[in-house]
């Protein structure tokens, strides 16, 4: 480990390594380091920008672990017309749905002012899509769901209309939806795509490129008439009404 000394090529910032290991986000790591809540090889580190080798032992102090347990994660059933991230002219961001009036169910916890601080969307839905949208203060969860090596499934119900001359999407094109398409020259990971009924497909993806499903459908001659996310990992939208939200309980897995 080194402080202000120039690091060798084999070292990297402690906060980056903590993020890569899934201990917390880089922002959270910097906060914990500044407060003296991080140990490297058994020693407290307080200097931001500290460089370490990739094989060091990293642990968090009890105060940091306790704080992580209090981090809030919220599920929203986003309606069409709301944007997931920053507000756009004429449209409202979905985070504004998270208020006292819209909380669903008889939950033990009620919304506190601090619950909205640092709350970030995980896996966006475009303005014309609806369904399960997650907001969380927990950088570890964000990495788990949308990180580069994420294995978390995202399930969507997509209502489509086939524009081709065959009358119905050929099996060969359905196979392409499952594997073989690319977006902007980058091959897509294998997906699971199957018919639910005559005009609805189920898509299960492990990635989430911008407007990916719409672009996939366009490439095989399908027009998307409706798109709804119903599951992320083990977390299903369930009976949560449109426009309502609830806290994720401690015993729920994603």
PDB file of C-alpha atoms in Angstrom:
ATOM      1  CA  UNK A   1       0.000   0.000   0.000  1.00  0.00           C
ATOM      2  CA  UNK A   2       1.184   3.514  -0.707  1.00  0.00           C
ATOM      3  CA  UNK A   3      -0.152   6.958   0.159  1.00  0.00           C
ATOM      4  CA  UNK A   4       1.098  10.039  -1.650  1.00  0.00           C
ATOM      5  CA  UNK A   5       3.979   8.203  -3.238  1.00  0.00           C
ATOM      6  CA  UNK A   6       3.695   7.504  -6.920  1.00  0.00           C
ATOM      7  CA  UNK A   7       2.083   4.094  -7.411  1.00  0.00           C
ATOM      8  CA  UNK A   8       3.458   1.383  -9.627  1.00  0.00           C
ATOM      9  CA  UNK A   9       1.531  -0.041 -12.551  1.00  0.00           C
ATOM     10  CA  UNK A  10       0.362  -2.921 -10.355  1.00  0.00           C
ATOM     11  CA  UNK A  11      -1.585  -0.734  -7.950  1.00  0.00           C
ATOM     12  CA  UNK A  12      -4.985   0.927  -8.127  1.00  0.00           C
ATOM     13  CA  UNK A  13      -7.116   3.218  -6.026  1.00  0.00           C
ATOM     14  CA  UNK A  14      -8.474   1.594  -2.900  1.00  0.00           C
ATOM     15  CA  UNK A  15     -11.985   2.899  -3.605  1.00  0.00           C
ATOM     16  CA  UNK A  16     -11.928   1.341  -7.086  1.00  0.00           C
ATOM     17  CA  UNK A  17     -10.837  -2.024  -5.720  1.00  0.00           C
ATOM     18  CA  UNK A  18     -13.546  -1.900  -3.054  1.00  0.00           C
ATOM     19  CA  UNK A  19     -16.129  -1.281  -5.770  1.00  0.00           C
ATOM     20  CA  UNK A  20     -14.781  -4.087  -7.947  1.00  0.00           C
ATOM     21  CA  UNK A  21     -15.043  -6.499  -5.023  1.00  0.00           C
ATOM     22  CA  UNK A  22     -18.639  -5.478  -4.414  1.00  0.00           C
ATOM     23  CA  UNK A  23     -17.978  -4.060  -0.949  1.00  0.00           C
ATOM     24  CA  UNK A  24     -19.694  -0.769  -1.809  1.00  0.00           C
ATOM     25  CA  UNK A  25     -19.789   1.888  -4.518  1.00  0.00           C
ATOM     26  CA  UNK A  26     -16.755   4.110  -5.153  1.00  0.00           C
ATOM     27  CA  UNK A  27     -18.610   7.070  -3.669  1.00  0.00           C
ATOM     28  CA  UNK A  28     -19.398   5.067  -0.538  1.00  0.00           C
ATOM     29  CA  UNK A  29     -15.812   3.814  -0.389  1.00  0.00           C
ATOM     30  CA  UNK A  30     -14.454   7.368  -0.356  1.00  0.00           C
ATOM     31  CA  UNK A  31     -16.905   8.237   2.417  1.00  0.00           C
ATOM     32  CA  UNK A  32     -15.859   5.244   4.528  1.00  0.00           C
ATOM     33  CA  UNK A  33     -12.155   5.903   3.945  1.00  0.00           C
ATOM     34  CA  UNK A  34     -12.483   9.555   4.966  1.00  0.00           C
ATOM     35  CA  UNK A  35     -14.202   8.478   8.207  1.00  0.00           C
ATOM     36  CA  UNK A  36     -11.549   5.879   9.025  1.00  0.00           C
ATOM     37  CA  UNK A  37     -13.903   2.933   8.567  1.00  0.00           C
ATOM     38  CA  UNK A  38     -11.743   0.892   6.173  1.00  0.00           C
ATOM     39  CA  UNK A  39      -8.908  -1.472   7.053  1.00  0.00           C
ATOM     40  CA  UNK A  40      -6.306  -2.670   4.573  1.00  0.00           C
ATOM     41  CA  UNK A  41      -4.283  -5.644   5.763  1.00  0.00           C
ATOM     42  CA  UNK A  42      -5.552  -4.865   9.262  1.00  0.00           C
ATOM     43  CA  UNK A  43      -4.588  -1.162   9.276  1.00  0.00           C
ATOM     44  CA  UNK A  44      -7.024   1.767   9.187  1.00  0.00           C
ATOM     45  CA  UNK A  45      -6.714   3.873   6.018  1.00  0.00           C
ATOM     46  CA  UNK A  46      -7.966   7.479   6.058  1.00  0.00           C
ATOM     47  CA  UNK A  47      -6.276   9.039   3.030  1.00  0.00           C
ATOM     48  CA  UNK A  48      -8.426   9.478  -0.054  1.00  0.00           C
ATOM     49  CA  UNK A  49      -6.671   8.372  -3.223  1.00  0.00           C
ATOM     50  CA  UNK A  50      -4.666   5.684  -1.446  1.00  0.00           C
ATOM     51  CA  UNK A  51      -3.241   3.141  -3.884  1.00  0.00           C
ATOM     52  CA  UNK A  52      -3.099  -0.578  -3.092  1.00  0.00           C
ATOM     53  CA  UNK A  53      -2.143  -3.823  -4.781  1.00  0.00           C
ATOM     54  CA  UNK A  54      -5.001  -6.052  -6.006  1.00  0.00           C
ATOM     55  CA  UNK A  55      -4.281  -8.814  -3.465  1.00  0.00           C
ATOM     56  CA  UNK A  56      -4.722  -6.796  -0.236  1.00  0.00           C
ATOM     57  CA  UNK A  57      -7.193  -7.738   2.478  1.00  0.00           C
ATOM     58  CA  UNK A  58      -9.953  -5.137   2.872  1.00  0.00           C
ATOM     59  CA  UNK A  59     -12.491  -5.006   5.671  1.00  0.00           C
ATOM     60  CA  UNK A  60     -15.087  -2.522   6.869  1.00  0.00           C
ATOM     61  CA  UNK A  61     -15.492  -1.372  10.450  1.00  0.00           C
ATOM     62  CA  UNK A  62     -18.707  -2.180  12.320  1.00  0.00           C
ATOM     63  CA  UNK A  63     -20.061   1.362  11.844  1.00  0.00           C
ATOM     64  CA  UNK A  64     -19.838   1.033   8.061  1.00  0.00           C
ATOM     65  CA  UNK A  65     -21.476  -2.415   8.093  1.00  0.00           C
ATOM     66  CA  UNK A  66     -24.286  -1.074  10.265  1.00  0.00           C
ATOM     67  CA  UNK A  67     -24.802   1.822   7.882  1.00  0.00           C
ATOM     68  CA  UNK A  68     -25.015  -0.541   4.915  1.00  0.00           C
ATOM     69  CA  UNK A  69     -27.829  -2.478   6.599  1.00  0.00           C
ATOM     70  CA  UNK A  70     -29.843   0.747   6.800  1.00  0.00           C
ATOM     71  CA  UNK A  71     -29.533   1.540   3.090  1.00  0.00           C
ATOM     72  CA  UNK A  72     -32.916   1.872   1.411  1.00  0.00           C
ATOM     73  CA  UNK A  73     -34.100   0.041  -1.721  1.00  0.00           C
ATOM     74  CA  UNK A  74     -37.491   0.827  -3.239  1.00  0.00           C
ATOM     75  CA  UNK A  75     -39.521  -0.827  -6.002  1.00  0.00           C
ATOM     76  CA  UNK A  76     -41.802   1.331  -8.156  1.00  0.00           C
ATOM     77  CA  UNK A  77     -44.370   0.268 -10.744  1.00  0.00           C
ATOM     78  CA  UNK A  78     -43.539   2.968 -13.305  1.00  0.00           C
ATOM     79  CA  UNK A  79     -46.320   4.126 -15.605  1.00  0.00           C
ATOM     80  CA  UNK A  80     -45.732   5.160 -19.200  1.00  0.00           C
ATOM     81  CA  UNK A  81     -44.821   8.847 -19.501  1.00  0.00           C
ATOM     82  CA  UNK A  82     -42.395   9.013 -16.583  1.00  0.00           C
ATOM     83  CA  UNK A  83     -38.636   9.138 -17.163  1.00  0.00           C
ATOM     84  CA  UNK A  84     -36.382   6.911 -15.075  1.00  0.00           C
ATOM     85  CA  UNK A  85     -33.505   9.305 -14.576  1.00  0.00           C
ATOM     86  CA  UNK A  86     -33.077  13.058 -14.857  1.00  0.00           C
ATOM     87  CA  UNK A  87     -36.271  14.996 -15.679  1.00  0.00           C
ATOM     88  CA  UNK A  88     -36.839  15.956 -19.296  1.00  0.00           C
ATOM     89  CA  UNK A  89     -38.820  19.003 -20.449  1.00  0.00           C
ATOM     90  CA  UNK A  90     -42.516  18.283 -20.073  1.00  0.00           C
ATOM     91  CA  UNK A  91     -42.042  14.979 -18.235  1.00  0.00           C
ATOM     92  CA  UNK A  92     -41.762  13.950 -14.613  1.00  0.00           C
ATOM     93  CA  UNK A  93     -39.050  11.679 -13.192  1.00  0.00           C
ATOM     94  CA  UNK A  94     -40.324   8.448 -11.665  1.00  0.00           C
ATOM     95  CA  UNK A  95     -38.659   9.243  -8.336  1.00  0.00           C
ATOM     96  CA  UNK A  96     -41.437  11.792  -7.714  1.00  0.00           C
ATOM     97  CA  UNK A  97     -43.842   8.884  -7.363  1.00  0.00           C
ATOM     98  CA  UNK A  98     -42.031   7.993  -4.137  1.00  0.00           C
ATOM     99  CA  UNK A  99     -44.082   9.947  -1.620  1.00  0.00           C
ATOM    100  CA  UNK A 100     -46.328   9.293   1.377  1.00  0.00           C
ATOM    101  CA  UNK A 101     -49.503   9.043  -0.704  1.00  0.00           C
ATOM    102  CA  UNK A 102     -48.223   6.361  -3.056  1.00  0.00           C
ATOM    103  CA  UNK A 103     -46.722   3.880  -0.595  1.00  0.00           C
ATOM    104  CA  UNK A 104     -48.367   0.478  -1.055  1.00  0.00           C
ATOM    105  CA  UNK A 105     -49.311  -2.060   1.588  1.00  0.00           C
ATOM    106  CA  UNK A 106     -49.088  -2.168   5.346  1.00  0.00           C
ATOM    107  CA  UNK A 107     -45.319  -1.861   5.723  1.00  0.00           C
ATOM    108  CA  UNK A 108     -43.645  -1.404   9.087  1.00  0.00           C
ATOM    109  CA  UNK A 109     -41.506   1.386   7.694  1.00  0.00           C
ATOM    110  CA  UNK A 110     -42.800   4.744   6.535  1.00  0.00           C
ATOM    111  CA  UNK A 111     -40.956   7.145   4.259  1.00  0.00           C
ATOM    112  CA  UNK A 112     -38.402   9.387   5.959  1.00  0.00           C
ATOM    113  CA  UNK A 113     -36.711  12.447   4.461  1.00  0.00           C
ATOM    114  CA  UNK A 114     -33.308  10.740   4.503  1.00  0.00           C
ATOM    115  CA  UNK A 115     -34.650   7.814   2.459  1.00  0.00           C
ATOM    116  CA  UNK A 116     -34.536   9.930  -0.698  1.00  0.00           C
ATOM    117  CA  UNK A 117     -30.938  11.086  -0.235  1.00  0.00           C
ATOM    118  CA  UNK A 118     -28.551   9.304  -2.581  1.00  0.00           C
ATOM    119  CA  UNK A 119     -31.400   7.256  -4.038  1.00  0.00           C
ATOM    120  CA  UNK A 120     -30.394   6.227  -7.562  1.00  0.00           C
ATOM    121  CA  UNK A 121     -32.242   4.299 -10.255  1.00  0.00           C
ATOM    122  CA  UNK A 122     -30.903   0.812 -11.081  1.00  0.00           C
ATOM    123  CA  UNK A 123     -31.632  -0.331 -14.627  1.00  0.00           C
ATOM    124  CA  UNK A 124     -33.662   2.317 -16.406  1.00  0.00           C
ATOM    125  CA  UNK A 125     -36.904   1.987 -18.332  1.00  0.00           C
ATOM    126  CA  UNK A 126     -37.499   4.345 -21.243  1.00  0.00           C
ATOM    127  CA  UNK A 127     -40.376   6.795 -21.169  1.00  0.00           C
ATOM    128  CA  UNK A 128     -42.623   4.559 -23.296  1.00  0.00           C
ATOM    129  CA  UNK A 129     -42.082   1.503 -21.075  1.00  0.00           C
ATOM    130  CA  UNK A 130     -43.653   0.562 -17.767  1.00  0.00           C
ATOM    131  CA  UNK A 131     -43.249  -1.813 -14.874  1.00  0.00           C
ATOM    132  CA  UNK A 132     -40.641  -2.694 -12.289  1.00  0.00           C
ATOM    133  CA  UNK A 133     -38.190   0.090 -11.529  1.00  0.00           C
ATOM    134  CA  UNK A 134     -35.678  -0.077  -8.681  1.00  0.00           C
ATOM    135  CA  UNK A 135     -34.209   2.803  -6.708  1.00  0.00           C
ATOM    136  CA  UNK A 136     -31.509   2.191  -4.118  1.00  0.00           C
ATOM    137  CA  UNK A 137     -28.940   3.863  -1.900  1.00  0.00           C
ATOM    138  CA  UNK A 138     -26.855   0.678  -2.057  1.00  0.00           C
ATOM    139  CA  UNK A 139     -24.025   0.749  -4.593  1.00  0.00           C
ATOM    140  CA  UNK A 140     -23.437  -2.989  -4.086  1.00  0.00           C
ATOM    141  CA  UNK A 141     -26.912  -3.734  -5.388  1.00  0.00           C
ATOM    142  CA  UNK A 142     -26.389  -1.531  -8.440  1.00  0.00           C
ATOM    143  CA  UNK A 143     -23.204  -3.406  -9.304  1.00  0.00           C
ATOM    144  CA  UNK A 144     -24.934  -6.763  -8.803  1.00  0.00           C
ATOM    145  CA  UNK A 145     -27.784  -5.868 -11.165  1.00  0.00           C
ATOM    146  CA  UNK A 146     -26.218  -3.694 -13.866  1.00  0.00           C
ATOM    147  CA  UNK A 147     -22.500  -4.322 -13.425  1.00  0.00           C
ATOM    148  CA  UNK A 148     -20.456  -5.440 -16.408  1.00  0.00           C
ATOM    149  CA  UNK A 149     -20.421  -9.087 -15.278  1.00  0.00           C
ATOM    150  CA  UNK A 150     -23.962  -9.214 -13.906  1.00  0.00           C
ATOM    151  CA  UNK A 151     -25.796 -12.540 -14.163  1.00  0.00           C
ATOM    152  CA  UNK A 152     -29.089 -11.115 -12.896  1.00  0.00           C
ATOM    153  CA  UNK A 153     -32.047 -11.802 -15.175  1.00  0.00           C
ATOM    154  CA  UNK A 154     -34.477  -9.068 -16.215  1.00  0.00           C
ATOM    155  CA  UNK A 155     -37.873 -10.268 -17.456  1.00  0.00           C
ATOM    156  CA  UNK A 156     -40.171  -8.288 -19.751  1.00  0.00           C
ATOM    157  CA  UNK A 157     -43.600  -8.829 -21.291  1.00  0.00           C
ATOM    158  CA  UNK A 158     -43.652  -7.266 -24.768  1.00  0.00           C
ATOM    159  CA  UNK A 159     -46.742  -6.796 -26.921  1.00  0.00           C
ATOM    160  CA  UNK A 160     -45.761  -6.839 -30.597  1.00  0.00           C
ATOM    161  CA  UNK A 161     -47.101  -6.643 -34.131  1.00  0.00           C
ATOM    162  CA  UNK A 162     -45.266  -8.371 -36.980  1.00  0.00           C
ATOM    163  CA  UNK A 163     -44.757  -6.193 -40.057  1.00  0.00           C
ATOM    164  CA  UNK A 164     -43.329  -8.875 -42.355  1.00  0.00           C
ATOM    165  CA  UNK A 165     -45.072 -10.517 -45.338  1.00  0.00           C
ATOM    166  CA  UNK A 166     -45.318 -13.962 -43.702  1.00  0.00           C
ATOM    167  CA  UNK A 167     -48.187 -12.924 -41.437  1.00  0.00           C
ATOM    168  CA  UNK A 168     -46.457 -14.262 -38.328  1.00  0.00           C
ATOM    169  CA  UNK A 169     -42.881 -14.063 -37.103  1.00  0.00           C
ATOM    170  CA  UNK A 170     -40.958 -17.000 -38.615  1.00  0.00           C
ATOM    171  CA  UNK A 171     -39.219 -19.409 -36.234  1.00  0.00           C
ATOM    172  CA  UNK A 172     -35.892 -18.419 -37.786  1.00  0.00           C
ATOM    173  CA  UNK A 173     -36.388 -14.841 -36.602  1.00  0.00           C
ATOM    174  CA  UNK A 174     -37.487 -15.982 -33.161  1.00  0.00           C
ATOM    175  CA  UNK A 175     -34.184 -17.873 -32.943  1.00  0.00           C
ATOM    176  CA  UNK A 176     -32.375 -14.641 -33.848  1.00  0.00           C
ATOM    177  CA  UNK A 177     -34.071 -12.884 -30.950  1.00  0.00           C
ATOM    178  CA  UNK A 178     -32.718 -15.596 -28.663  1.00  0.00           C
ATOM    179  CA  UNK A 179     -29.184 -15.303 -30.040  1.00  0.00           C
ATOM    180  CA  UNK A 180     -27.512 -13.821 -33.066  1.00  0.00           C
ATOM    181  CA  UNK A 181     -28.373 -10.128 -33.082  1.00  0.00           C
ATOM    182  CA  UNK A 182     -26.069  -7.187 -32.448  1.00  0.00           C
ATOM    183  CA  UNK A 183     -26.523  -3.502 -31.673  1.00  0.00           C
ATOM    184  CA  UNK A 184     -24.110  -0.901 -33.034  1.00  0.00           C
ATOM    185  CA  UNK A 185     -21.717  -3.671 -34.020  1.00  0.00           C
ATOM    186  CA  UNK A 186     -21.660  -5.311 -30.599  1.00  0.00           C
ATOM    187  CA  UNK A 187     -23.026  -8.849 -30.334  1.00  0.00           C
ATOM    188  CA  UNK A 188     -25.769  -9.307 -27.767  1.00  0.00           C
ATOM    189  CA  UNK A 189     -25.620 -11.950 -25.082  1.00  0.00           C
ATOM    190  CA  UNK A 190     -27.928 -14.962 -25.474  1.00  0.00           C
ATOM    191  CA  UNK A 191     -31.492 -14.192 -24.345  1.00  0.00           C
ATOM    192  CA  UNK A 192     -34.608 -16.248 -23.668  1.00  0.00           C
ATOM    193  CA  UNK A 193     -37.466 -15.146 -25.906  1.00  0.00           C
ATOM    194  CA  UNK A 194     -40.721 -17.080 -26.257  1.00  0.00           C
ATOM    195  CA  UNK A 195     -44.346 -16.525 -27.160  1.00  0.00           C
ATOM    196  CA  UNK A 196     -46.848 -16.110 -24.309  1.00  0.00           C
ATOM    197  CA  UNK A 197     -49.826 -15.733 -26.643  1.00  0.00           C
ATOM    198  CA  UNK A 198     -50.422 -14.630 -30.227  1.00  0.00           C
ATOM    199  CA  UNK A 199     -49.253 -11.051 -29.693  1.00  0.00           C
ATOM    200  CA  UNK A 200     -47.039 -11.129 -26.577  1.00  0.00           C
ATOM    201  CA  UNK A 201     -43.464 -12.263 -26.113  1.00  0.00           C
ATOM    202  CA  UNK A 202     -41.543 -12.916 -22.907  1.00  0.00           C
ATOM    203  CA  UNK A 203     -37.967 -11.566 -22.991  1.00  0.00           C
ATOM    204  CA  UNK A 204     -35.437 -12.612 -20.343  1.00  0.00           C
ATOM    205  CA  UNK A 205     -32.144 -10.718 -20.607  1.00  0.00           C
ATOM    206  CA  UNK A 206     -28.941 -10.536 -18.592  1.00  0.00           C
ATOM    207  CA  UNK A 207     -27.956  -7.174 -20.044  1.00  0.00           C
ATOM    208  CA  UNK A 208     -29.747  -3.901 -20.597  1.00  0.00           C
ATOM    209  CA  UNK A 209     -28.488  -1.765 -23.435  1.00  0.00           C
ATOM    210  CA  UNK A 210     -30.423   1.409 -24.172  1.00  0.00           C
ATOM    211  CA  UNK A 211     -33.752   0.515 -25.825  1.00  0.00           C
ATOM    212  CA  UNK A 212     -32.359  -2.976 -26.407  1.00  0.00           C
ATOM    213  CA  UNK A 213     -35.635  -4.869 -26.757  1.00  0.00           C
ATOM    214  CA  UNK A 214     -37.099  -2.293 -29.123  1.00  0.00           C
ATOM    215  CA  UNK A 215     -33.977  -2.437 -31.292  1.00  0.00           C
ATOM    216  CA  UNK A 216     -33.989  -6.251 -31.264  1.00  0.00           C
ATOM    217  CA  UNK A 217     -37.619  -6.333 -32.350  1.00  0.00           C
ATOM    218  CA  UNK A 218     -37.010  -3.791 -35.106  1.00  0.00           C
ATOM    219  CA  UNK A 219     -34.275  -5.984 -36.587  1.00  0.00           C
ATOM    220  CA  UNK A 220     -36.689  -8.908 -37.078  1.00  0.00           C
ATOM    221  CA  UNK A 221     -39.658  -6.862 -38.300  1.00  0.00           C
ATOM    222  CA  UNK A 222     -41.589  -6.573 -35.038  1.00  0.00           C
ATOM    223  CA  UNK A 223     -43.259  -3.347 -33.952  1.00  0.00           C
ATOM    224  CA  UNK A 224     -43.376  -2.952 -30.162  1.00  0.00           C
ATOM    225  CA  UNK A 225     -46.854  -1.926 -28.991  1.00  0.00           C
ATOM    226  CA  UNK A 226     -46.188  -2.235 -25.267  1.00  0.00           C
ATOM    227  CA  UNK A 227     -43.273  -3.136 -22.974  1.00  0.00           C
ATOM    228  CA  UNK A 228     -43.445  -3.972 -19.280  1.00  0.00           C
ATOM    229  CA  UNK A 229     -40.663  -5.176 -16.958  1.00  0.00           C
ATOM    230  CA  UNK A 230     -42.079  -7.679 -14.476  1.00  0.00           C
ATOM    231  CA  UNK A 231     -39.007  -9.128 -12.747  1.00  0.00           C
ATOM    232  CA  UNK A 232     -35.401  -8.396 -11.796  1.00  0.00           C
ATOM    233  CA  UNK A 233     -33.624 -11.461 -10.445  1.00  0.00           C
ATOM    234  CA  UNK A 234     -35.890 -13.020  -7.791  1.00  0.00           C
ATOM    235  CA  UNK A 235     -37.813  -9.784  -7.290  1.00  0.00           C
ATOM    236  CA  UNK A 236     -41.155  -9.740  -9.132  1.00  0.00           C
ATOM    237  CA  UNK A 237     -43.495  -6.815  -9.661  1.00  0.00           C
ATOM    238  CA  UNK A 238     -46.302  -8.919  -8.214  1.00  0.00           C
ATOM    239  CA  UNK A 239     -49.474  -7.084  -7.168  1.00  0.00           C
ATOM    240  CA  UNK A 240     -47.879  -3.656  -6.847  1.00  0.00           C
ATOM    241  CA  UNK A 241     -50.324  -1.267  -8.590  1.00  0.00           C
ATOM    242  CA  UNK A 242     -49.195   1.106 -11.322  1.00  0.00           C
ATOM    243  CA  UNK A 243     -47.814   4.347  -9.917  1.00  0.00           C
ATOM    244  CA  UNK A 244     -47.289   2.905  -6.437  1.00  0.00           C
ATOM    245  CA  UNK A 245     -44.124   1.926  -4.560  1.00  0.00           C
ATOM    246  CA  UNK A 246     -42.918  -0.055  -1.554  1.00  0.00           C
ATOM    247  CA  UNK A 247     -39.732  -0.718   0.391  1.00  0.00           C
ATOM    248  CA  UNK A 248     -37.814  -3.912  -0.311  1.00  0.00           C
ATOM    249  CA  UNK A 249     -37.886  -5.973   2.888  1.00  0.00           C
ATOM    250  CA  UNK A 250     -34.715  -7.311   4.493  1.00  0.00           C
ATOM    251  CA  UNK A 251     -35.664 -10.934   3.794  1.00  0.00           C
ATOM    252  CA  UNK A 252     -36.283 -10.370   0.074  1.00  0.00           C
ATOM    253  CA  UNK A 253     -33.645 -11.607  -2.348  1.00  0.00           C
ATOM    254  CA  UNK A 254     -32.767 -10.103  -5.694  1.00  0.00           C
TER     255      UNK A 254
END
